[in-house]
Tab-separated table of N, CA and C in Angstrom:
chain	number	residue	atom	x	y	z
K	280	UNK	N	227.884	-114.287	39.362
K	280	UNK	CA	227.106	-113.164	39.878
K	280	UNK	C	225.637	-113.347	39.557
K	281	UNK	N	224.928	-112.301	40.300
K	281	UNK	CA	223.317	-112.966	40.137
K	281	UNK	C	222.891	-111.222	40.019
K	282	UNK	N	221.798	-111.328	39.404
K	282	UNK	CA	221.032	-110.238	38.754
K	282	UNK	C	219.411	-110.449	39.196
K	283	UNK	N	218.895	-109.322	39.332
K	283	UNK	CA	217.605	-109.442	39.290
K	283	UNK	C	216.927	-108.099	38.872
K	284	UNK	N	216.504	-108.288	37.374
K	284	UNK	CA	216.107	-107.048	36.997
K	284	UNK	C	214.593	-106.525	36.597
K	285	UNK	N	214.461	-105.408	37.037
K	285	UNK	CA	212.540	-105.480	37.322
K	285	UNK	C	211.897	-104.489	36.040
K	286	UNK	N	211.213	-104.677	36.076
K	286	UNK	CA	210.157	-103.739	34.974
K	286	UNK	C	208.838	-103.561	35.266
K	287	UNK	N	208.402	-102.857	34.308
K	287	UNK	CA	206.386	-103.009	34.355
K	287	UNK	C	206.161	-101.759	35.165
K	288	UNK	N	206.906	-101.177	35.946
K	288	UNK	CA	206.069	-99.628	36.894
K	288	UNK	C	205.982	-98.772	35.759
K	289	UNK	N	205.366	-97.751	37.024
K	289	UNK	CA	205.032	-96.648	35.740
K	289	UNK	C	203.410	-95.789	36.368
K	290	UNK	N	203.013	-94.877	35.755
K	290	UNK	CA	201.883	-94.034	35.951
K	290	UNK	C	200.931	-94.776	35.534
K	291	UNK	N	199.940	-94.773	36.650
K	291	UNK	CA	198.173	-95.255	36.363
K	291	UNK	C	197.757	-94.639	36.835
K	292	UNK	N	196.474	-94.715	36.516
K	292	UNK	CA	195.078	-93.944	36.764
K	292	UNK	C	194.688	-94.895	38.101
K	293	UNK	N	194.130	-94.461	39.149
K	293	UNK	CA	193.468	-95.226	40.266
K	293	UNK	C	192.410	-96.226	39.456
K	294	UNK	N	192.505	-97.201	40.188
K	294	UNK	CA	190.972	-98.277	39.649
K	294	UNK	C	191.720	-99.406	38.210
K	295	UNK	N	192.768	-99.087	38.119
K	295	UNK	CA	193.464	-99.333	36.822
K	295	UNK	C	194.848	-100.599	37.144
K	296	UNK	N	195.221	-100.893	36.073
K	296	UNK	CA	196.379	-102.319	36.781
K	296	UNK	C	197.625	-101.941	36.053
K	297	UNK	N	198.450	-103.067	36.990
K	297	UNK	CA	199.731	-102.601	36.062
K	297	UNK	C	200.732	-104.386	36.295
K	298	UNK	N	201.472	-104.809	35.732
K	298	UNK	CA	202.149	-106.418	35.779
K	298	UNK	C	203.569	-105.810	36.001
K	299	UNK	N	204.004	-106.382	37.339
K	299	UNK	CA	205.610	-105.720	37.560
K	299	UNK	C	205.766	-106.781	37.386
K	300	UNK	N	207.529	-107.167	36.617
K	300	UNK	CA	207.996	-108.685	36.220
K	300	UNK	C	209.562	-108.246	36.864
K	301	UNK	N	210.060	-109.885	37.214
K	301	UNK	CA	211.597	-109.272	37.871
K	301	UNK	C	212.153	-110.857	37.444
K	302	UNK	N	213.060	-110.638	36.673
K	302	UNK	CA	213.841	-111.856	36.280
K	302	UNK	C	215.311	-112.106	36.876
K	303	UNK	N	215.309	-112.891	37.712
K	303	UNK	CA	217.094	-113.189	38.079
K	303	UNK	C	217.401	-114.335	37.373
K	304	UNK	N	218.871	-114.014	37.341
K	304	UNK	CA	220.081	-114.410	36.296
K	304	UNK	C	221.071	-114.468	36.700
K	305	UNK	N	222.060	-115.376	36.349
K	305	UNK	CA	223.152	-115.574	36.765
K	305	UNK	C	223.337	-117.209	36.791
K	306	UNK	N	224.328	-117.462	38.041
K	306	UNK	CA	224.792	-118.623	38.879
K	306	UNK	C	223.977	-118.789	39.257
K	307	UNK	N	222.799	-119.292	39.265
K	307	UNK	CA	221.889	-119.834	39.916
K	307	UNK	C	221.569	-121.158	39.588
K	308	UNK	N	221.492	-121.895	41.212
K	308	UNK	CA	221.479	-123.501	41.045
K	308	UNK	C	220.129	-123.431	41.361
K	309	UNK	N	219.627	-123.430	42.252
K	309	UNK	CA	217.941	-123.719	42.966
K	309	UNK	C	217.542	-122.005	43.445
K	310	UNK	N	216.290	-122.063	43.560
K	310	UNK	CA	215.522	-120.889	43.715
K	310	UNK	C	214.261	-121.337	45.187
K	311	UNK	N	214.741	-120.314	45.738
K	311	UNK	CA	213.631	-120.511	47.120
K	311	UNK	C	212.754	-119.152	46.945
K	312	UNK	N	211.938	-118.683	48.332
K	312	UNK	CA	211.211	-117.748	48.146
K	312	UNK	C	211.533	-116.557	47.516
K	313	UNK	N	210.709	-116.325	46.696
K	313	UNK	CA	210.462	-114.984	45.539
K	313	UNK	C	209.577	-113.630	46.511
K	314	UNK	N	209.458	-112.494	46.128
K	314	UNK	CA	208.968	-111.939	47.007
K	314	UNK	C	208.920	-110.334	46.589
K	315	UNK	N	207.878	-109.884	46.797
K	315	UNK	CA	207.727	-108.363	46.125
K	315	UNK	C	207.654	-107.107	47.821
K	316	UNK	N	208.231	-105.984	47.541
K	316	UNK	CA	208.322	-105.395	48.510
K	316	UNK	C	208.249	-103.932	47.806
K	317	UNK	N	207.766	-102.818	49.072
K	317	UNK	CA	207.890	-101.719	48.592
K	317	UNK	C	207.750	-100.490	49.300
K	318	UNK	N	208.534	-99.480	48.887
K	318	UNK	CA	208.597	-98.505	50.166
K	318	UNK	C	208.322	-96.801	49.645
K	319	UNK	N	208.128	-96.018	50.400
K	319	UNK	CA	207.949	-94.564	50.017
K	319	UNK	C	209.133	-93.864	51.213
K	320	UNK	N	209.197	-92.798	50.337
K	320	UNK	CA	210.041	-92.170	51.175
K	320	UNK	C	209.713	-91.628	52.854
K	321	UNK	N	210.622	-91.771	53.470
K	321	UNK	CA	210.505	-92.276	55.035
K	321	UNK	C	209.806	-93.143	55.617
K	322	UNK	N	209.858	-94.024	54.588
K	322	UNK	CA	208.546	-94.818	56.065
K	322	UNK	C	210.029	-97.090	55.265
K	323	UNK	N	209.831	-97.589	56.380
K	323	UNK	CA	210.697	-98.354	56.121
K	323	UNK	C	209.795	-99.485	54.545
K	324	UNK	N	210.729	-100.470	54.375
K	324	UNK	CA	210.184	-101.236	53.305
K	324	UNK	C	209.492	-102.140	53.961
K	325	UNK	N	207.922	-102.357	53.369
K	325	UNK	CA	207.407	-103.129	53.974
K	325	UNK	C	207.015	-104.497	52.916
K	326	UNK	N	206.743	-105.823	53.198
K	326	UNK	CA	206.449	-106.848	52.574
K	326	UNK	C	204.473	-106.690	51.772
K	327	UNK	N	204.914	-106.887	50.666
K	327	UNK	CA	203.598	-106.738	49.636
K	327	UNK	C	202.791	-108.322	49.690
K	328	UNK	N	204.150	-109.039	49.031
K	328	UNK	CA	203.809	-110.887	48.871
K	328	UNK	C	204.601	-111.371	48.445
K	329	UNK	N	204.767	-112.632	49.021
K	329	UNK	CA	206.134	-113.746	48.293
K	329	UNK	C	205.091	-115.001	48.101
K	330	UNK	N	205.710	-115.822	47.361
K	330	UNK	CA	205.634	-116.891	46.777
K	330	UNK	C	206.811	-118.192	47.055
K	331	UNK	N	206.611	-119.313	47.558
K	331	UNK	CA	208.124	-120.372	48.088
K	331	UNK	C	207.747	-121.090	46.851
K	332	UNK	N	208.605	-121.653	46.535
K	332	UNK	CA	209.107	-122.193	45.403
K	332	UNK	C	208.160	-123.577	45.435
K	333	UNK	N	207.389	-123.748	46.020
K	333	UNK	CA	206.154	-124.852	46.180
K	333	UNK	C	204.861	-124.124	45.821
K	334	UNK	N	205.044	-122.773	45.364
K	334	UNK	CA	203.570	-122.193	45.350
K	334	UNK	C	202.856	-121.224	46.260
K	335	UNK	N	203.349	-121.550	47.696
K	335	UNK	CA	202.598	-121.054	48.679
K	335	UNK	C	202.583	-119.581	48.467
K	336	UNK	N	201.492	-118.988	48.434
K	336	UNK	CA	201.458	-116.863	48.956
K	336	UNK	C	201.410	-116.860	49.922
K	337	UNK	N	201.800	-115.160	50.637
K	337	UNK	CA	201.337	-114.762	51.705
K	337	UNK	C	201.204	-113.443	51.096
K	338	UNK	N	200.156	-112.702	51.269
K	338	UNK	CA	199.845	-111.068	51.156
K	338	UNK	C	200.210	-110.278	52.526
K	339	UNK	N	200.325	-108.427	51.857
K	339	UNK	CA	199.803	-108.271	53.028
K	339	UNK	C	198.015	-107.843	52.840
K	340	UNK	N	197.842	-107.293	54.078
K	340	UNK	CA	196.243	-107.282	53.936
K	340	UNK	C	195.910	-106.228	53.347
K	341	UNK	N	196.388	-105.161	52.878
K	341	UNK	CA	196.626	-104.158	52.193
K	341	UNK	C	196.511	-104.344	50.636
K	342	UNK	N	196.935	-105.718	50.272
K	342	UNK	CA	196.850	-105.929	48.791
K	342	UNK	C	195.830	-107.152	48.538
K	343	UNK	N	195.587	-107.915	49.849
K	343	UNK	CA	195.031	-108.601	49.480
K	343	UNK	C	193.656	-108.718	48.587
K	344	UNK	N	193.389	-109.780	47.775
K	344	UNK	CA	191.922	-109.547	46.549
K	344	UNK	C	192.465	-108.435	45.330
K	345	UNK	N	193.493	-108.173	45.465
K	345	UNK	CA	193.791	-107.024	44.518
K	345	UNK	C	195.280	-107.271	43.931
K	346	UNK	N	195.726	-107.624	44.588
K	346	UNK	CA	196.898	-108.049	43.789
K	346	UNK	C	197.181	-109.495	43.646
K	347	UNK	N	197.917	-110.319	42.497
K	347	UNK	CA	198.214	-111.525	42.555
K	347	UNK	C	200.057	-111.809	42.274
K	348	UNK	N	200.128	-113.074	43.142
K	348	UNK	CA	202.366	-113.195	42.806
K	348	UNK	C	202.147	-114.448	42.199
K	349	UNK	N	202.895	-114.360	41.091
K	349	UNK	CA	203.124	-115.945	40.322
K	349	UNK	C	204.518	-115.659	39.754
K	350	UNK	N	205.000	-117.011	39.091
K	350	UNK	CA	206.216	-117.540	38.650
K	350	UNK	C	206.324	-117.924	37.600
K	351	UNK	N	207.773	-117.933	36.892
K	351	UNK	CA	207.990	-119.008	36.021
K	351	UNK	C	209.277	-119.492	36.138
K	352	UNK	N	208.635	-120.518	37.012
K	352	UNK	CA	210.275	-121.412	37.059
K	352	UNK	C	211.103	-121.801	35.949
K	353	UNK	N	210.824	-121.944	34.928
K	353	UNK	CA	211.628	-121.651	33.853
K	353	UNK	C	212.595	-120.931	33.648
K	354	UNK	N	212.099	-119.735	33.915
K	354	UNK	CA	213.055	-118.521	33.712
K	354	UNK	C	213.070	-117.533	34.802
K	355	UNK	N	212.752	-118.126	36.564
K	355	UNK	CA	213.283	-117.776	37.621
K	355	UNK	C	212.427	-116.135	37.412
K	356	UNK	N	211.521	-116.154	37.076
K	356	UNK	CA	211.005	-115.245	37.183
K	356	UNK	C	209.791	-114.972	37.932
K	357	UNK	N	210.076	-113.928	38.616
K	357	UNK	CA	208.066	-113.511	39.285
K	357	UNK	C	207.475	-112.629	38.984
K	358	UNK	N	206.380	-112.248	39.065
K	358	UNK	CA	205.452	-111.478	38.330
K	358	UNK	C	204.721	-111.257	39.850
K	359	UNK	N	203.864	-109.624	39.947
K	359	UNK	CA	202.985	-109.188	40.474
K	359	UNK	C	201.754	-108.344	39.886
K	360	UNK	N	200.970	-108.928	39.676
K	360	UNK	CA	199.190	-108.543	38.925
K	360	UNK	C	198.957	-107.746	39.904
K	361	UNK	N	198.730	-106.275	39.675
K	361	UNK	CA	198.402	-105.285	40.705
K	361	UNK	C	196.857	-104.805	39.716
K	362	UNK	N	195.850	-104.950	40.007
K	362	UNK	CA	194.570	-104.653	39.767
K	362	UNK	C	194.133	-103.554	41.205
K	363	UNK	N	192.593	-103.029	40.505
K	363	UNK	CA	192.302	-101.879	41.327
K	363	UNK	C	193.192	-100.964	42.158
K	364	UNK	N	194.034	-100.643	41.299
K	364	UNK	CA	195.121	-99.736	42.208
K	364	UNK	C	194.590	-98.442	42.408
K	365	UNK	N	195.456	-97.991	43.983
K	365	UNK	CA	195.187	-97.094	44.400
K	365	UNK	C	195.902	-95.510	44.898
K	366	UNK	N	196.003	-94.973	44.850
K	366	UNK	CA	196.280	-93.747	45.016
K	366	UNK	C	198.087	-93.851	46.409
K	367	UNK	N	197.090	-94.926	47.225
K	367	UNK	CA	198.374	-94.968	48.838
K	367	UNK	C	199.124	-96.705	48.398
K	368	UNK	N	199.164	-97.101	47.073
K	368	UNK	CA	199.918	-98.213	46.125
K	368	UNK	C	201.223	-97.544	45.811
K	369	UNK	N	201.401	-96.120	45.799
K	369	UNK	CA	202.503	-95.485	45.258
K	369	UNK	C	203.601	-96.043	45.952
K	370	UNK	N	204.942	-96.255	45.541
K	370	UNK	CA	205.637	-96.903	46.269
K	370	UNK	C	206.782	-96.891	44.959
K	371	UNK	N	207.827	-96.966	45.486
K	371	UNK	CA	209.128	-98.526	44.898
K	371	UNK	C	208.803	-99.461	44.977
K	372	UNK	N	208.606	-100.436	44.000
K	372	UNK	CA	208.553	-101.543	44.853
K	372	UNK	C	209.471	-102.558	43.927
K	373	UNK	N	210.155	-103.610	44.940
K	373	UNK	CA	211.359	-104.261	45.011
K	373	UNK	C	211.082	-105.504	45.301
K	374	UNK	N	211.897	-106.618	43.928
K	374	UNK	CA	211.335	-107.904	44.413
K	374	UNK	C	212.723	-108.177	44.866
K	375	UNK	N	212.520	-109.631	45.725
K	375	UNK	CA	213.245	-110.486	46.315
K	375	UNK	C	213.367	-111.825	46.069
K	376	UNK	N	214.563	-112.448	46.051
K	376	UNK	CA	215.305	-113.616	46.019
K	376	UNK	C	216.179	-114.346	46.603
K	377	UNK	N	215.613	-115.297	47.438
K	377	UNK	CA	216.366	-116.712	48.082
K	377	UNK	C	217.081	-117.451	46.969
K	378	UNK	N	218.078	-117.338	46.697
K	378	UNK	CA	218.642	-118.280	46.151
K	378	UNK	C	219.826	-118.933	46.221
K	379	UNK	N	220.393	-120.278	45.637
K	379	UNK	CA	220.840	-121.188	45.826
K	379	UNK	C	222.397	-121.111	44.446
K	380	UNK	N	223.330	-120.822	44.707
K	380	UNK	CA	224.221	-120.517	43.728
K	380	UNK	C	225.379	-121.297	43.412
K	381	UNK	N	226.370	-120.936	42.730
K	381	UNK	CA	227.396	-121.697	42.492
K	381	UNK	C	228.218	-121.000	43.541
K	382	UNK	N	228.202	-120.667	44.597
K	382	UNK	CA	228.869	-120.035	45.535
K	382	UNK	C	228.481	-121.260	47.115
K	383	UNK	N	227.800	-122.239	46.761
K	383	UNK	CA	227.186	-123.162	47.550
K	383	UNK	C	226.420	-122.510	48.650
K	384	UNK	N	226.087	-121.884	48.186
K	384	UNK	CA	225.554	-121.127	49.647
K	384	UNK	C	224.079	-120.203	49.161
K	385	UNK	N	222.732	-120.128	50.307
K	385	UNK	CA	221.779	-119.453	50.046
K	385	UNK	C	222.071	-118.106	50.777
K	386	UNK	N	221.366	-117.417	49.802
K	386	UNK	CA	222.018	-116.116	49.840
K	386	UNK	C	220.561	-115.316	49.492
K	387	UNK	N	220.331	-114.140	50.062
K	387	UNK	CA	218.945	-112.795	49.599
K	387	UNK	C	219.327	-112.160	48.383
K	388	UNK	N	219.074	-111.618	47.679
K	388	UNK	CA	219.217	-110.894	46.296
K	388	UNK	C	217.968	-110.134	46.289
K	389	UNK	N	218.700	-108.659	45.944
K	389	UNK	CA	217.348	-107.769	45.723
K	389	UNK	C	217.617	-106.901	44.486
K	390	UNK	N	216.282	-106.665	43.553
K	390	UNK	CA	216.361	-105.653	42.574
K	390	UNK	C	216.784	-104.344	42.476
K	391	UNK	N	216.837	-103.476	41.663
K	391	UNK	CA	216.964	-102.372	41.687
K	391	UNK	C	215.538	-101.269	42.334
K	392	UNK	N	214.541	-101.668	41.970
K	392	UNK	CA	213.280	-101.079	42.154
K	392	UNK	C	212.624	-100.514	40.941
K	393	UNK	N	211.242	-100.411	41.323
K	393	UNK	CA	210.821	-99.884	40.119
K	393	UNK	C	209.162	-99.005	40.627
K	394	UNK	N	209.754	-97.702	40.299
K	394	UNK	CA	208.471	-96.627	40.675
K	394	UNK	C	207.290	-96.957	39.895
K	395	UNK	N	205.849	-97.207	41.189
K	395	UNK	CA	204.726	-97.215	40.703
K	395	UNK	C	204.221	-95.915	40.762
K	396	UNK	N	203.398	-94.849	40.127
K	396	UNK	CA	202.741	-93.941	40.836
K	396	UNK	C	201.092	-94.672	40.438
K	397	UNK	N	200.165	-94.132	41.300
K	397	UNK	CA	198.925	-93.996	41.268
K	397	UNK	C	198.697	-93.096	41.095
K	398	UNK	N	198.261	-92.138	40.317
K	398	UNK	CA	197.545	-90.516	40.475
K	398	UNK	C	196.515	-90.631	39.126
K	399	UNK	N	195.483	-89.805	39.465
K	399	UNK	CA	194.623	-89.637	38.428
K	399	UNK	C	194.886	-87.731	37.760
């Protein structure tokens, strides 16, 4: 079985940062794209930024200059550096995992979530 468990949300002040971390675990043979996502109530989940297991980002333009996605392949973990946050940042937000298992097969894996608020 595979796990992916998140941390780091929580209440900030606008203008202020916060480090969401999400570690998966388990059966895991190889690791493909990593990926942070996040949604508010009624509106669908939309893509923040992923990272492919070569490095590459993609933002959206919404976070871009303000937020950063990195890794540690070591310990199959990703991280999101959310700097100058803002008030419409409020969200769930939910990372994601491509991965490669003892089930031979690539497969999506998603976290539980983890509430950011922005409010001053």
């Amino acid at each position: 079985q595979v796990q992916l468990v998140e941390s780091g949300g929580g209440l900030v002040q606008p203008g202020n940062s916060l480090k969401l971390s999400c570690a998966a675990s388990g059966s895991i043979v190889n690791r493909g794209t990593m990926g942070w996502y996040r949604q508010t109530p009624g509106k669908e989940r939309e893509l923040v930024a992923t990272i492919t297991s070569g490095g590459t980002t993609t933002y959206a333009d919404s976070v871009k200059s303000r937020f950063t996605i990195s890794t540690n392949n070591a310990k199959n973990t990703v991280y999101l550096q959310m700097n100058s946050l803002k008030p419409e940042d409020t969200a769930v937000y939910y990372c994601k995992a491509r991965l490669y298992t003892y089930t031979r097969a690539w497969a999506d894996y998603w976290g539980q979530g983890t509430q950011v608020t922005v409010s001053s």
